[in-house]
Amino acid sequence: MSKRVKKHAPLLQWMSKAKPRTLKSIIKAADKDLVDTLCECGLNVLKGNVPLSPTQKKKLGKYKSVLRALAKKGTPLQKKKALLQKGGFLGALLGPVLGVLGHLLFQ
């Protein structure tokens, strides 16, 4: 995980537990760095850098096209923000990523 993800770790942890309405407002007001952090989390999941259980794979499988669009460099920032607001996606993404991040931070 990069320094950017480690820098935003407390916010990501809070976002994983936040209510959908709160998440929507956070993402709407998010700066480029936070959006890039969330996109990097998606990229790490796609590359296999984050180990997933079969249940997590099944949950994220529904959102594979969203993950791919987030990981693309050519996707505009506003479109990435809109993709991040899709229902249920962010919680499914942040859970496994935070598990790996917590393991790395406390070693």
PDB file of C-alpha atoms in Angstrom:
ATOM      1  CA  MET A   1       0.000   0.000   0.000  1.00  0.00           C
ATOM      2  CA  SER A   2       1.225   3.481  -0.776  1.00  0.00           C
ATOM      3  CA  LYS A   3       1.855   6.420   1.512  1.00  0.00           C
ATOM      4  CA  ARG A   4      -1.368   7.975   0.240  1.00  0.00           C
ATOM      5  CA  VAL A   5      -3.453   5.055   1.501  1.00  0.00           C
ATOM      6  CA  LYS A   6      -1.627   5.059   4.838  1.00  0.00           C
ATOM      7  CA  LYS A   7      -2.178   8.815   5.160  1.00  0.00           C
ATOM      8  CA  HIS A   8      -5.931   8.417   4.640  1.00  0.00           C
ATOM      9  CA  ALA A   9      -6.232   5.247   6.760  1.00  0.00           C
ATOM     10  CA  PRO A  10      -8.185   6.858   9.641  1.00  0.00           C
ATOM     11  CA  LEU A  11     -10.646   8.450   7.207  1.00  0.00           C
ATOM     12  CA  LEU A  12     -11.030   5.196   5.267  1.00  0.00           C
ATOM     13  CA  GLN A  13     -11.728   3.337   8.487  1.00  0.00           C
ATOM     14  CA  TRP A  14     -14.344   5.891   9.459  1.00  0.00           C
ATOM     15  CA  MET A  15     -15.877   5.751   5.967  1.00  0.00           C
ATOM     16  CA  SER A  16     -16.236   1.974   6.162  1.00  0.00           C
ATOM     17  CA  LYS A  17     -18.559   2.413   9.169  1.00  0.00           C
ATOM     18  CA  ALA A  18     -20.384   5.567   8.035  1.00  0.00           C
ATOM     19  CA  LYS A  19     -24.005   5.701   6.920  1.00  0.00           C
ATOM     20  CA  PRO A  20     -24.719   5.879   3.167  1.00  0.00           C
ATOM     21  CA  ARG A  21     -26.002   9.457   3.316  1.00  0.00           C
ATOM     22  CA  THR A  22     -22.837  10.594   5.094  1.00  0.00           C
ATOM     23  CA  LEU A  23     -20.645   8.742   2.590  1.00  0.00           C
ATOM     24  CA  LYS A  24     -22.416  10.399  -0.302  1.00  0.00           C
ATOM     25  CA  SER A  25     -21.754  13.873   1.083  1.00  0.00           C
ATOM     26  CA  ILE A  26     -18.102  13.031   1.837  1.00  0.00           C
ATOM     27  CA  ILE A  27     -17.491  11.750  -1.682  1.00  0.00           C
ATOM     28  CA  LYS A  28     -19.304  14.719  -3.197  1.00  0.00           C
ATOM     29  CA  ALA A  29     -16.953  17.111  -1.362  1.00  0.00           C
ATOM     30  CA  ALA A  30     -13.846  14.897  -1.690  1.00  0.00           C
ATOM     31  CA  ASP A  31     -10.654  16.264  -3.148  1.00  0.00           C
ATOM     32  CA  LYS A  32      -8.663  14.546  -5.889  1.00  0.00           C
ATOM     33  CA  ASP A  33      -6.283  12.941  -3.383  1.00  0.00           C
ATOM     34  CA  LEU A  34      -9.068  11.109  -1.530  1.00  0.00           C
ATOM     35  CA  VAL A  35     -10.682   9.922  -4.768  1.00  0.00           C
ATOM     36  CA  ASP A  36      -7.290   8.711  -6.010  1.00  0.00           C
ATOM     37  CA  THR A  37      -6.798   6.869  -2.707  1.00  0.00           C
ATOM     38  CA  LEU A  38     -10.106   5.046  -3.112  1.00  0.00           C
ATOM     39  CA  CYS A  39      -9.243   4.255  -6.739  1.00  0.00           C
ATOM     40  CA  GLU A  40      -5.885   2.878  -5.629  1.00  0.00           C
ATOM     41  CA  CYS A  41      -7.681   0.617  -3.157  1.00  0.00           C
ATOM     42  CA  GLY A  42      -9.778  -0.701  -6.037  1.00  0.00           C
ATOM     43  CA  LEU A  43      -6.686  -1.211  -8.174  1.00  0.00           C
ATOM     44  CA  ASN A  44      -4.996  -3.188  -5.390  1.00  0.00           C
ATOM     45  CA  VAL A  45      -8.044  -5.439  -5.167  1.00  0.00           C
ATOM     46  CA  LEU A  46      -8.039  -5.968  -8.946  1.00  0.00           C
ATOM     47  CA  LYS A  47      -4.316  -6.768  -9.041  1.00  0.00           C
ATOM     48  CA  GLY A  48      -4.685  -9.330  -6.265  1.00  0.00           C
ATOM     49  CA  ASN A  49      -2.589  -7.410  -3.737  1.00  0.00           C
ATOM     50  CA  VAL A  50      -5.451  -7.670  -1.255  1.00  0.00           C
ATOM     51  CA  PRO A  51      -6.382 -11.251  -0.343  1.00  0.00           C
ATOM     52  CA  LEU A  52     -10.135 -11.831  -0.566  1.00  0.00           C
ATOM     53  CA  SER A  53     -12.285 -14.550   0.941  1.00  0.00           C
ATOM     54  CA  PRO A  54     -14.751 -16.297  -1.393  1.00  0.00           C
ATOM     55  CA  THR A  55     -17.585 -14.261   0.153  1.00  0.00           C
ATOM     56  CA  GLN A  56     -15.749 -10.987  -0.448  1.00  0.00           C
ATOM     57  CA  LYS A  57     -14.978 -12.024  -4.031  1.00  0.00           C
ATOM     58  CA  LYS A  58     -18.644 -12.742  -4.616  1.00  0.00           C
ATOM     59  CA  LYS A  59     -19.687  -9.359  -3.188  1.00  0.00           C
ATOM     60  CA  LEU A  60     -17.121  -7.432  -5.211  1.00  0.00           C
ATOM     61  CA  GLY A  61     -17.817  -9.508  -8.330  1.00  0.00           C
ATOM     62  CA  LYS A  62     -21.034  -7.553  -8.816  1.00  0.00           C
ATOM     63  CA  TYR A  63     -18.981  -4.379  -9.059  1.00  0.00           C
ATOM     64  CA  LYS A  64     -16.125  -5.549 -11.293  1.00  0.00           C
ATOM     65  CA  SER A  65     -16.986  -3.098 -14.080  1.00  0.00           C
ATOM     66  CA  VAL A  66     -17.071  -0.259 -11.537  1.00  0.00           C
ATOM     67  CA  LEU A  67     -13.694  -1.351 -10.132  1.00  0.00           C
ATOM     68  CA  ARG A  68     -12.168  -1.420 -13.600  1.00  0.00           C
ATOM     69  CA  ALA A  69     -13.532   2.037 -14.448  1.00  0.00           C
ATOM     70  CA  LEU A  70     -12.113   3.420 -11.188  1.00  0.00           C
ATOM     71  CA  ALA A  71      -8.712   1.879 -11.863  1.00  0.00           C
ATOM     72  CA  LYS A  72      -8.454   3.427 -15.354  1.00  0.00           C
ATOM     73  CA  LYS A  73      -6.326   6.542 -15.501  1.00  0.00           C
ATOM     74  CA  GLY A  74      -8.475   8.052 -18.255  1.00  0.00           C
ATOM     75  CA  THR A  75     -11.712   8.104 -16.259  1.00  0.00           C
ATOM     76  CA  PRO A  76     -12.618  11.716 -15.344  1.00  0.00           C
ATOM     77  CA  LEU A  77     -12.721  12.724 -11.669  1.00  0.00           C
ATOM     78  CA  GLN A  78     -16.450  13.506 -11.703  1.00  0.00           C
ATOM     79  CA  LYS A  79     -17.244  10.081 -13.153  1.00  0.00           C
ATOM     80  CA  LYS A  80     -15.070   8.416 -10.504  1.00  0.00           C
ATOM     81  CA  LYS A  81     -16.966  10.289  -7.789  1.00  0.00           C
ATOM     82  CA  ALA A  82     -20.263   9.136  -9.284  1.00  0.00           C
ATOM     83  CA  LEU A  83     -19.036   5.527  -9.431  1.00  0.00           C
ATOM     84  CA  LEU A  84     -17.918   5.641  -5.800  1.00  0.00           C
ATOM     85  CA  GLN A  85     -21.440   6.600  -4.754  1.00  0.00           C
ATOM     86  CA  LYS A  86     -22.981   3.384  -6.094  1.00  0.00           C
ATOM     87  CA  GLY A  87     -24.883   1.628  -3.320  1.00  0.00           C
ATOM     88  CA  GLY A  88     -23.019  -0.967  -1.261  1.00  0.00           C
ATOM     89  CA  PHE A  89     -19.839  -0.786  -3.253  1.00  0.00           C
ATOM     90  CA  LEU A  90     -17.631   1.238  -0.939  1.00  0.00           C
ATOM     91  CA  GLY A  91     -18.226  -0.892   2.140  1.00  0.00           C
ATOM     92  CA  ALA A  92     -17.470  -4.044   0.183  1.00  0.00           C
ATOM     93  CA  LEU A  93     -14.235  -2.482  -1.087  1.00  0.00           C
ATOM     94  CA  LEU A  94     -12.965  -0.923   2.128  1.00  0.00           C
ATOM     95  CA  GLY A  95     -13.444  -3.955   4.375  1.00  0.00           C
ATOM     96  CA  PRO A  96     -10.721  -6.163   2.860  1.00  0.00           C
ATOM     97  CA  VAL A  97      -8.410  -3.216   2.160  1.00  0.00           C
ATOM     98  CA  LEU A  98      -8.547  -2.027   5.771  1.00  0.00           C
ATOM     99  CA  GLY A  99      -7.830  -5.550   6.969  1.00  0.00           C
ATOM    100  CA  VAL A 100      -4.589  -5.623   4.990  1.00  0.00           C
ATOM    101  CA  LEU A 101      -3.750  -2.041   5.907  1.00  0.00           C
ATOM    102  CA  GLY A 102      -4.218  -2.702   9.622  1.00  0.00           C
ATOM    103  CA  HIS A 103      -1.979  -5.738   9.360  1.00  0.00           C
ATOM    104  CA  LEU A 104       0.748  -3.687   7.632  1.00  0.00           C
ATOM    105  CA  LEU A 105       0.560  -0.746  10.028  1.00  0.00           C
ATOM    106  CA  PHE A 106       0.834  -2.801  13.207  1.00  0.00           C
ATOM    107  CA  GLN A 107       3.671  -5.127  12.228  1.00  0.00           C
TER     108      GLN A 107
END
